[in-house]
Short mmCIF file of C-alpha atoms and ligand atoms in Angstrom, two decimals:
data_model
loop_
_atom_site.label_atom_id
_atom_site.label_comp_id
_atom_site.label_asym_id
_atom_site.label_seq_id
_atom_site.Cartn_x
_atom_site.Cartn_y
_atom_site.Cartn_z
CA UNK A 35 155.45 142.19 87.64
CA UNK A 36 156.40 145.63 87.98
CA UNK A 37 153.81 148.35 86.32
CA UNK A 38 155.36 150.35 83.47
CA UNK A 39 157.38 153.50 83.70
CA UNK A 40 154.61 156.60 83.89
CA UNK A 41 154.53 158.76 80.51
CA UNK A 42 152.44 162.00 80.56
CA UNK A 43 149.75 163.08 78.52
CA UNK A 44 152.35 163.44 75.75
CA UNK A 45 154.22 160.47 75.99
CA UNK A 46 157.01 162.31 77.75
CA UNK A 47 158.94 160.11 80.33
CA UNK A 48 160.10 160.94 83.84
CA UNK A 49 163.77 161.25 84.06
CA UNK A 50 164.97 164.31 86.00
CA UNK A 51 163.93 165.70 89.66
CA UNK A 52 165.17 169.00 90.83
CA UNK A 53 165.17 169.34 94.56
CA UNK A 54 164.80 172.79 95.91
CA UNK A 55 166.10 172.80 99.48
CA UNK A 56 165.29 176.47 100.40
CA UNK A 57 163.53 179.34 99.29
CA UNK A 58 165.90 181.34 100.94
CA UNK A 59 168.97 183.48 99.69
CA UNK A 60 171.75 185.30 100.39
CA UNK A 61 171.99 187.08 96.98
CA UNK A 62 168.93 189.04 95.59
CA UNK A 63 169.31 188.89 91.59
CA UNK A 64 166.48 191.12 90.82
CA UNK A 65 165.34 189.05 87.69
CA UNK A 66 164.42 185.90 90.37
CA UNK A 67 163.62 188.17 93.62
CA UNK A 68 163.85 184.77 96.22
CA UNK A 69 161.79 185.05 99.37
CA UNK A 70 163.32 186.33 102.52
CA UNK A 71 162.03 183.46 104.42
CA UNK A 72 160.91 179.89 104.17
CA UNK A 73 157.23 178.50 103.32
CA UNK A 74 156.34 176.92 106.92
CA UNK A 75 156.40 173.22 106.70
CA UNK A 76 159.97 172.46 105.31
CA UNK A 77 160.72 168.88 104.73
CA UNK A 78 163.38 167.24 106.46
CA UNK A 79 165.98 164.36 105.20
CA UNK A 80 163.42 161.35 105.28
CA UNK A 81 160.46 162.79 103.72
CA UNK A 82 163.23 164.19 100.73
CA UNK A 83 164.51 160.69 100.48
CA UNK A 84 161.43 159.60 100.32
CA UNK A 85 160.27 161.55 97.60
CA UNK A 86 163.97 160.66 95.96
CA UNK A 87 163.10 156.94 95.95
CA UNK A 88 159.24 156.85 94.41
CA UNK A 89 160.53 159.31 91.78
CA UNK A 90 163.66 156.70 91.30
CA UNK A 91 161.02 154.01 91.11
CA UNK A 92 159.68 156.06 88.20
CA UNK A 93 162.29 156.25 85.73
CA UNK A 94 164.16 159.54 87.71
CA UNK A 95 167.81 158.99 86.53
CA UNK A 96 168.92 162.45 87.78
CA UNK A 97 168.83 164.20 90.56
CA UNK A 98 169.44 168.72 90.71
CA UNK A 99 169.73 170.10 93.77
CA UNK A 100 168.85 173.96 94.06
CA UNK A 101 166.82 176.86 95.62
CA UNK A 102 167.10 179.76 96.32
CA UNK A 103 170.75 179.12 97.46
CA UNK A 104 171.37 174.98 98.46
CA UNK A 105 174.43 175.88 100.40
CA UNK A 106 172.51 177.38 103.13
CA UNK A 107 171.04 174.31 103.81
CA UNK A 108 173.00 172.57 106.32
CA UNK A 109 171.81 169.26 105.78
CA UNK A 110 172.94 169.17 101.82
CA UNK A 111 176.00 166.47 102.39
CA UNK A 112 174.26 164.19 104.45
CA UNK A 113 171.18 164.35 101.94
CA UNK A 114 173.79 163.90 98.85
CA UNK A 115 174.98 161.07 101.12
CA UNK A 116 171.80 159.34 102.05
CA UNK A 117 170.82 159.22 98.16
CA UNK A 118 173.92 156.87 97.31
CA UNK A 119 171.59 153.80 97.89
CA UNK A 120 169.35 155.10 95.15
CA UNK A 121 172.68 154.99 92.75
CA UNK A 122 172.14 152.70 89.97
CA UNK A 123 174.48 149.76 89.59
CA UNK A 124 175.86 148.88 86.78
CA UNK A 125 177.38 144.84 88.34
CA UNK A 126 173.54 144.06 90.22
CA UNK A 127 172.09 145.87 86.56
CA UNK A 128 169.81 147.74 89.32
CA UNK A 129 168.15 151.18 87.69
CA UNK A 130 168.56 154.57 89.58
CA UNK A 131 170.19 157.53 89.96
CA UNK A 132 173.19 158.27 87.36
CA UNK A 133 173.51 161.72 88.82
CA UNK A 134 173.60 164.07 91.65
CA UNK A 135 173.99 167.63 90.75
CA UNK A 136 174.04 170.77 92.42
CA UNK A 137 173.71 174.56 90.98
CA UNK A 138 174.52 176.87 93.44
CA UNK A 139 175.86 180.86 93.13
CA UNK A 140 179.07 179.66 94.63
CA UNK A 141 179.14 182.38 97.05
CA UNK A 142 179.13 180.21 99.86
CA UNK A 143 181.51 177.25 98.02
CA UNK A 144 184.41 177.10 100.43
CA UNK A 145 187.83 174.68 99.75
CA UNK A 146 186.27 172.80 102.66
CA UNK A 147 182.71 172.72 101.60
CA UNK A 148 183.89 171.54 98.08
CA UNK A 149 185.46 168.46 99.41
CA UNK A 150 183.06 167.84 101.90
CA UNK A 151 180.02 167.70 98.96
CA UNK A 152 182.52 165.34 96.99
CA UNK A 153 183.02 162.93 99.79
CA UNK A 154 179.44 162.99 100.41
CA UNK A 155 179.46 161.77 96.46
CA UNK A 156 177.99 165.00 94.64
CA UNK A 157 178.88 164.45 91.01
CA UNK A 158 178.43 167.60 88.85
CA UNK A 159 178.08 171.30 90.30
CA UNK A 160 177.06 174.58 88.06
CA UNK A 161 178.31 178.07 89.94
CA UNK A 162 175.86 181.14 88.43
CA UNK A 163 177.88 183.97 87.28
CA UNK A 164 176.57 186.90 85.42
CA UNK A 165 179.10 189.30 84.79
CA UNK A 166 183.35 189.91 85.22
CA UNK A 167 183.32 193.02 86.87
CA UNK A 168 182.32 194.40 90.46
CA UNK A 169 179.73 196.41 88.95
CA UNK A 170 177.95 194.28 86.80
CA UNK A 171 178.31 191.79 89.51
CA UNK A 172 176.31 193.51 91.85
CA UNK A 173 173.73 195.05 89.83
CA UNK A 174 173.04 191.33 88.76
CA UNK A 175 172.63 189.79 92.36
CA UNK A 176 171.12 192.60 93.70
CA UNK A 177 173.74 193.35 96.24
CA UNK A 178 173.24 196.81 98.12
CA UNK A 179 176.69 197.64 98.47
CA UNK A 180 177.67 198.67 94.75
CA UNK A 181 181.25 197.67 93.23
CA UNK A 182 182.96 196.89 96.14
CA UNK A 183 180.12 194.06 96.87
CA UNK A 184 180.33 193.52 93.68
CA UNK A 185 184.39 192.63 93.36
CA UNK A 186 183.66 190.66 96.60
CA UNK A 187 181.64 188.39 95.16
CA UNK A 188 182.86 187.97 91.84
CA UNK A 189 186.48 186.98 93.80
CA UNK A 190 184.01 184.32 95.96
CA UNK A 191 182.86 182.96 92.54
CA UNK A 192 186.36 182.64 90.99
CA UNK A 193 187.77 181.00 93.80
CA UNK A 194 184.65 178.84 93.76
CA UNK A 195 185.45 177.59 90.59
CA UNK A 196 188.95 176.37 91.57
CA UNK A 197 187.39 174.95 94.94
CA UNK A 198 185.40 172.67 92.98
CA UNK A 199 187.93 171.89 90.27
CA UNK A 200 190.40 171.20 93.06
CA UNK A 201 188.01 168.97 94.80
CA UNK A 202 187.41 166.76 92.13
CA UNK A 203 184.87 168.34 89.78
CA UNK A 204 186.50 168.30 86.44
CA UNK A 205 185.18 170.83 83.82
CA UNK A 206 186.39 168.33 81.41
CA UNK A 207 183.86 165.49 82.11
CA UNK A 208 181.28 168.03 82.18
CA UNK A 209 181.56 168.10 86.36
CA UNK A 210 181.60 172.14 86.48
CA UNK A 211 180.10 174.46 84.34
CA UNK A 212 179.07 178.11 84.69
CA UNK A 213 175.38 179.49 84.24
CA UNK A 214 174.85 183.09 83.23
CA UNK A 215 171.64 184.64 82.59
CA UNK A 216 172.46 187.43 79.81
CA UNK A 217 169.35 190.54 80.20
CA UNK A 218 169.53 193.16 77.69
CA UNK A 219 170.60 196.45 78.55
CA UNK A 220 172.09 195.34 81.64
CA UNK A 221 175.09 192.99 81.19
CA UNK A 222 174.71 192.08 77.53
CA UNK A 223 178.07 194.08 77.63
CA UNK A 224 179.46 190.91 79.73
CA UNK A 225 178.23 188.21 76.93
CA UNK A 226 181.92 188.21 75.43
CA UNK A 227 183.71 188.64 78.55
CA UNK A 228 181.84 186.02 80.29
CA UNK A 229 182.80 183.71 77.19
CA UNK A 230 186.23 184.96 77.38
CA UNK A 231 186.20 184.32 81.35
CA UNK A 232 185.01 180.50 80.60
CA UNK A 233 187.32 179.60 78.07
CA UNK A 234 190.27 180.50 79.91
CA UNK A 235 189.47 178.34 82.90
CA UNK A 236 188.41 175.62 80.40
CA UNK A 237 184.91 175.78 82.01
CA UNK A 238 181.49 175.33 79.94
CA UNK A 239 179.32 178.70 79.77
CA UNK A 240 175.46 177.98 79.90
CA UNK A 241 174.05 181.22 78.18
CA UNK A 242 170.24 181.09 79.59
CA UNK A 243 167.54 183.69 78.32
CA UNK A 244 165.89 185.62 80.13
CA UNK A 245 162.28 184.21 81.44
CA UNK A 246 159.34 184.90 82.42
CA UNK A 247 158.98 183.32 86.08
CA UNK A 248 157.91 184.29 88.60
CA UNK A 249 155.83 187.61 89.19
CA UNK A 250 158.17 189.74 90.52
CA UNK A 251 161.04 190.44 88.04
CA UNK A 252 158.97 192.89 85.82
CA UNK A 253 159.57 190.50 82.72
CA UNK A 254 160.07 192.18 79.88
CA UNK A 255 160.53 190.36 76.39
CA UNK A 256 162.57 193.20 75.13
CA UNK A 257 165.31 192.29 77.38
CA UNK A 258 165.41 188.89 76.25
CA UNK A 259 168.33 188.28 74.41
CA UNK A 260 167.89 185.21 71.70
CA UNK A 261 170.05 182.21 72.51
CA UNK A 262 170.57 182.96 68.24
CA UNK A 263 171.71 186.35 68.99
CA UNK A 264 174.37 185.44 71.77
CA UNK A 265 176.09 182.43 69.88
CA UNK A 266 176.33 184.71 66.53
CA UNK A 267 177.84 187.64 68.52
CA UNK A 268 180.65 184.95 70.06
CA UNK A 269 181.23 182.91 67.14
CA UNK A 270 182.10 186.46 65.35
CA UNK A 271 185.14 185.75 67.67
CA UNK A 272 185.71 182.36 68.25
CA UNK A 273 184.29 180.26 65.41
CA UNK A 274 181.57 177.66 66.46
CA UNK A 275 180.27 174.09 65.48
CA UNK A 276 176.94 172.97 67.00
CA UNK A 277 176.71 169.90 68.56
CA UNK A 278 172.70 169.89 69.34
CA UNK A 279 171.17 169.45 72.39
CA UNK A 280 170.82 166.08 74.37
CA UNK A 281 167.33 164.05 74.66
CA UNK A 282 165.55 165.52 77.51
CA UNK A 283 168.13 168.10 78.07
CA UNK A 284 167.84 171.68 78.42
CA UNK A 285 171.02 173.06 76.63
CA UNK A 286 171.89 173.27 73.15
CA UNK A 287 175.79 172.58 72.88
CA UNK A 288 178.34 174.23 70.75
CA UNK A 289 182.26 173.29 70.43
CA UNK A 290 185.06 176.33 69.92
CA UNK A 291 186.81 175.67 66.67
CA UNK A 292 190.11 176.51 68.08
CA UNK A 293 189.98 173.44 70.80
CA UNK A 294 189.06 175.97 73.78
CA UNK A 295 186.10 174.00 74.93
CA UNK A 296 182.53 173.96 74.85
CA UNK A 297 179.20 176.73 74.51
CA UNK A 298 175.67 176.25 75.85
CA UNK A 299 172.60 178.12 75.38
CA UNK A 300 169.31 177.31 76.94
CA UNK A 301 166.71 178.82 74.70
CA UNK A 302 163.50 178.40 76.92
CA UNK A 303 161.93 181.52 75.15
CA UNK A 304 163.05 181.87 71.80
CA UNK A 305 163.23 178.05 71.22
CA UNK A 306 161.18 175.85 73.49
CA UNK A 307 162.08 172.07 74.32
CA UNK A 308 158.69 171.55 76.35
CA UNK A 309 158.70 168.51 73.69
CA UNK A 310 160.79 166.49 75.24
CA UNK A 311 161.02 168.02 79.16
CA UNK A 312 161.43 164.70 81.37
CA UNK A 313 161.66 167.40 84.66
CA UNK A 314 159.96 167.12 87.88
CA UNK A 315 160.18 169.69 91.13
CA UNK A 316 159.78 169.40 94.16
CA UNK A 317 159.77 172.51 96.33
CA UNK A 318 161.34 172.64 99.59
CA UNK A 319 158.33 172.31 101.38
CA UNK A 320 156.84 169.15 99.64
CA UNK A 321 155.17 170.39 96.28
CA UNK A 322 155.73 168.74 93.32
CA UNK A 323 155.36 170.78 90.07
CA UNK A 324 155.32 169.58 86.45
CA UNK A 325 156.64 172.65 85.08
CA UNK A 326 158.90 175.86 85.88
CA UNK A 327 155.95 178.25 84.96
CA UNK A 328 153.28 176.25 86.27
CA UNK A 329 150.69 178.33 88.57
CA UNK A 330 150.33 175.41 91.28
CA UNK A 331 151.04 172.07 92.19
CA UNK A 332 150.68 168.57 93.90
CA UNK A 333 151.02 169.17 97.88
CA UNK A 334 152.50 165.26 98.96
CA UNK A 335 152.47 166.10 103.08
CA UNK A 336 149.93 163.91 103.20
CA UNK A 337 151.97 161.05 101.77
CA UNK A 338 154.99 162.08 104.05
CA UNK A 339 153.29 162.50 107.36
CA UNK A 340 153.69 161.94 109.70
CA UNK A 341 155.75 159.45 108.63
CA UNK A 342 156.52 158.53 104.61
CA UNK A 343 154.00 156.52 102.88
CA UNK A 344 155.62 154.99 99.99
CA UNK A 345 152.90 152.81 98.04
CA UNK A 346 150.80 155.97 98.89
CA UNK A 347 153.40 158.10 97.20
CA UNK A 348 154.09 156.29 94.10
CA UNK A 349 150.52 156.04 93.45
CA UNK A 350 150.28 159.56 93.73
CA UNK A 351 153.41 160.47 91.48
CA UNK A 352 152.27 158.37 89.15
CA UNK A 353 148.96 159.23 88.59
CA UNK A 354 151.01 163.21 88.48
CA UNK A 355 152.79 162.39 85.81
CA UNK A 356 150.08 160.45 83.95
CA UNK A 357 147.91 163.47 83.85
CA UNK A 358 150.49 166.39 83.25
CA UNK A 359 150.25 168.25 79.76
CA UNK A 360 152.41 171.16 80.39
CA UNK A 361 153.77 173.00 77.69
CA UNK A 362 153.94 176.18 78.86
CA UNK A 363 157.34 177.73 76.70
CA UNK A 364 155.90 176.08 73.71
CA UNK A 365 152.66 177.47 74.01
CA UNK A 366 153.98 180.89 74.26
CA UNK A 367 155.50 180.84 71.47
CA UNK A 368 152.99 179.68 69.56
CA UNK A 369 150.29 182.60 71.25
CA UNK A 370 152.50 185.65 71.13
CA UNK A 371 149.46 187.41 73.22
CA UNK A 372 151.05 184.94 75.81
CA UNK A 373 154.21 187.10 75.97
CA UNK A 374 152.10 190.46 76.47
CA UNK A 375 149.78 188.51 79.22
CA UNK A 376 153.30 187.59 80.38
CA UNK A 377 153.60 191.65 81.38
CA UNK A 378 150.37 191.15 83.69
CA UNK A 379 150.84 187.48 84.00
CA UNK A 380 148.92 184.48 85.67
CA UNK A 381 150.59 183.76 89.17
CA UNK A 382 153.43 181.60 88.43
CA UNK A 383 155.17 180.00 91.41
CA UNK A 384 158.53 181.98 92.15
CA UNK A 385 161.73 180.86 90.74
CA UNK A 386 163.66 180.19 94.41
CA UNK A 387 160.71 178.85 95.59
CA UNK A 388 160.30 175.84 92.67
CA UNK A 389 164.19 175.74 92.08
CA UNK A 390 165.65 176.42 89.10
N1 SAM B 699 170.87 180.11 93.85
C1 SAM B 699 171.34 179.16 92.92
C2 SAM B 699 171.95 179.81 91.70
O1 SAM B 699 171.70 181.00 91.49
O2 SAM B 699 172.64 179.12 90.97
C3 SAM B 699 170.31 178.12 92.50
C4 SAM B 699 168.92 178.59 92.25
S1 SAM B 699 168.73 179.67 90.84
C5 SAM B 699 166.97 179.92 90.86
C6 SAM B 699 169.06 178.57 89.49
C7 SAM B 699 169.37 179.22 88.16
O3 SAM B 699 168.23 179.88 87.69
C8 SAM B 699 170.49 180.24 88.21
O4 SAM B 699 171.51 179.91 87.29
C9 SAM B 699 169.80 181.52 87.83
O5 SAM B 699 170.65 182.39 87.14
C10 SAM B 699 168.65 181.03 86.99
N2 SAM B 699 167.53 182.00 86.91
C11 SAM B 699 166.88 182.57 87.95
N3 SAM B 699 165.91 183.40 87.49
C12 SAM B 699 165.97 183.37 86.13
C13 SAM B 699 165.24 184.00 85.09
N4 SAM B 699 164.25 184.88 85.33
N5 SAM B 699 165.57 183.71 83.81
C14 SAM B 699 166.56 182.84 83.54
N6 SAM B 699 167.27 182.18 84.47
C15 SAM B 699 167.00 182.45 85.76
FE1 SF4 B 700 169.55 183.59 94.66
FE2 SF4 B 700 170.04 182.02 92.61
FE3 SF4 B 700 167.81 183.50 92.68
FE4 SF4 B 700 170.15 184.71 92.33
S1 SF4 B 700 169.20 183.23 90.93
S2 SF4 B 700 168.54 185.33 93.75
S3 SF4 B 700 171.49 183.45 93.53
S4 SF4 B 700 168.28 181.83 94.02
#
């Protein structure tokens, strides 16, 4: 008989793994700060599978791929592509993966690359946008040459949108959304365009706070704007009904009034969902972390070399997951000295580096 599914130490299941294939980027955002080069040590397409197919064997029902930036990665469709054995089947009634997702800045999403992640059987992809201008653009991804950078890549990330759409990703089955990180004082002035923006191409906006990873981006909790604060200042506009936020998921949902689609927020400061946070990640060099802000994690090299060792890694995945208590967001919320530590804070791993 096979041994139960793995719950943590509070009773939380494992249901989500988020790959990060590089800690590299091509965009600087200043409020993530990715590393200009990779950790040594990089896994390659086995050992990933590998790690794919214990965590599959452990209730992991979807799969994120991100970074830094997972279109620089070169070996993304043939790693999308090598996962469709892990797919569950609904005729055998085998369990395993539902989903494969990517979230990407879209900068590098190409007609060509679109279809080419599609074939390889990519379901869902999320393009991060944080602003509708050339200047707010570039002040948000950190890009040295001002507003003309700026227009550059906001045109990239349009055009991205219609790629994917084009390709196969329907916004309408929840196949393409848009992520925008909203930081007070410096594009809060975006939140209604960016809503505006979204509507019109019929695409869901993910609203996310502003957090505290990392130890480079300064983090200040001033500049957090509540996920409360952003769906008030839209529905002022267009009228909103809530629709809650999914088991295990990370985004509360809203629905326009007027038929023009859907709102998320993801309210990881002002309204923690540690209680029910199913997520696994594995950095691109073999860690596995139970938790965005955790300060380290579970090396598993030496279950993947030299070659993979798969009783050796489900034993020690399991035993992981059996022992993780991480509720980090909840936690600071509950110890508001937490959020002034958080100004000279413990060493959290970086954002690019543990994928977001
Ligand atoms: N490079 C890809 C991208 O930007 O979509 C994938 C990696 S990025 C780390 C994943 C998501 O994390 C992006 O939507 C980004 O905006 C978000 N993110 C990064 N740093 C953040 C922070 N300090 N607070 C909130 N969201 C953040
Ligand atoms: Fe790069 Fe994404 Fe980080 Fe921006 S948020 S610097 S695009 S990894």
């Amino acid at each position: 008989m096979e041994p139960p599914l793995p719950l943590d130490r509070h009773g939380r299941p494992l249901g989500v793994l988020r790959l990060s294939l590089t800690a590299r980027c091509n965009l600087a955002c200043p409020y993530c700060l990715p590393d200009g080069v990779e950790p040594p040590g990089l896994l390659n397409r086995a050992q990933r599978l590998s790690v794919v197919r214990a965590a599959v064997a452990l209730g992991v029902r979807s799969l994120r791929l991100t970074g830094g930036e997972p279109l620089l990665h070169s070996g993304l469709e043939d790693l999308i592509s090598g996962a469709a054995p892990l797919r569950q089947s609904a005729s055998s009634g085998t369990a395993g993966l539902a989903e494969i997702a990517l979230t990407t800045n879209g900068s590098l999403l190409t007609a060509a690359r679109a279809r080419s992640l599609r074939k390889a059987g990519l379901d869902r992809i999320t393009l991060s946008l944080d602003g509708t201008t050339g200047t707010s653009v570039a002040a948000m991804a950190g890009l040295a040459g001002g507003t003309t950078a700026g227009d550059d890549l906001l045109a990239k990330v349009l055009a991205a949108i219609e790629h994917a759409r084009e390709a196969g990703f329907d916004p309408g089955k929840g196949a393409l959304k848009l992520n925008a990180v909203i930081q007070r004082g410096r594009n809060d002035d975006q939140l209604m365009a960016l809503a505006d923006l979204a509507r019109q191409r019929r695409v869901e906006l993910r609203l996310i706070e502003y957090m505290d990873v990392g130890n480079r981006n300064g983090w200040d909790p001033a500049q957090v704007i509540s996920a409360a604060e952003m769906v008030d200042r839209i529905a002022t506009r267009w009228p909103l009904e809530p629709i809650g936020r999914p088991s295990h998921g990370t985004a509360s949902r809203w629905r326009y009034r007027d038929g023009a689609g859907h709102l998320a927020v993801v309210a990881s400061i002002t309204a923690p969902f540690c209680g029910d946070c199913s997520r696994l990640r594995l950095t691109a060099d073999g860690v596995a972390y139970t938790c965005l802000f955790a300060a380290s994690g579970l090396d598993l090299k030496p279950w993947l070399q030299p070659s993979p060792d798969p009783e050796g890694l489900d034993r020690a995945l399991r035993s992981l997951w059996r022992q993780r208590r991480d509720r980090y967001s909840e936690e600071r919320s509950m110890a508001p000295a937490a959020v002034s530590e958080a100004k000279n804070p413990r060493a959290h791993a970086e954002m690019a580096y543990l994928g977001g």
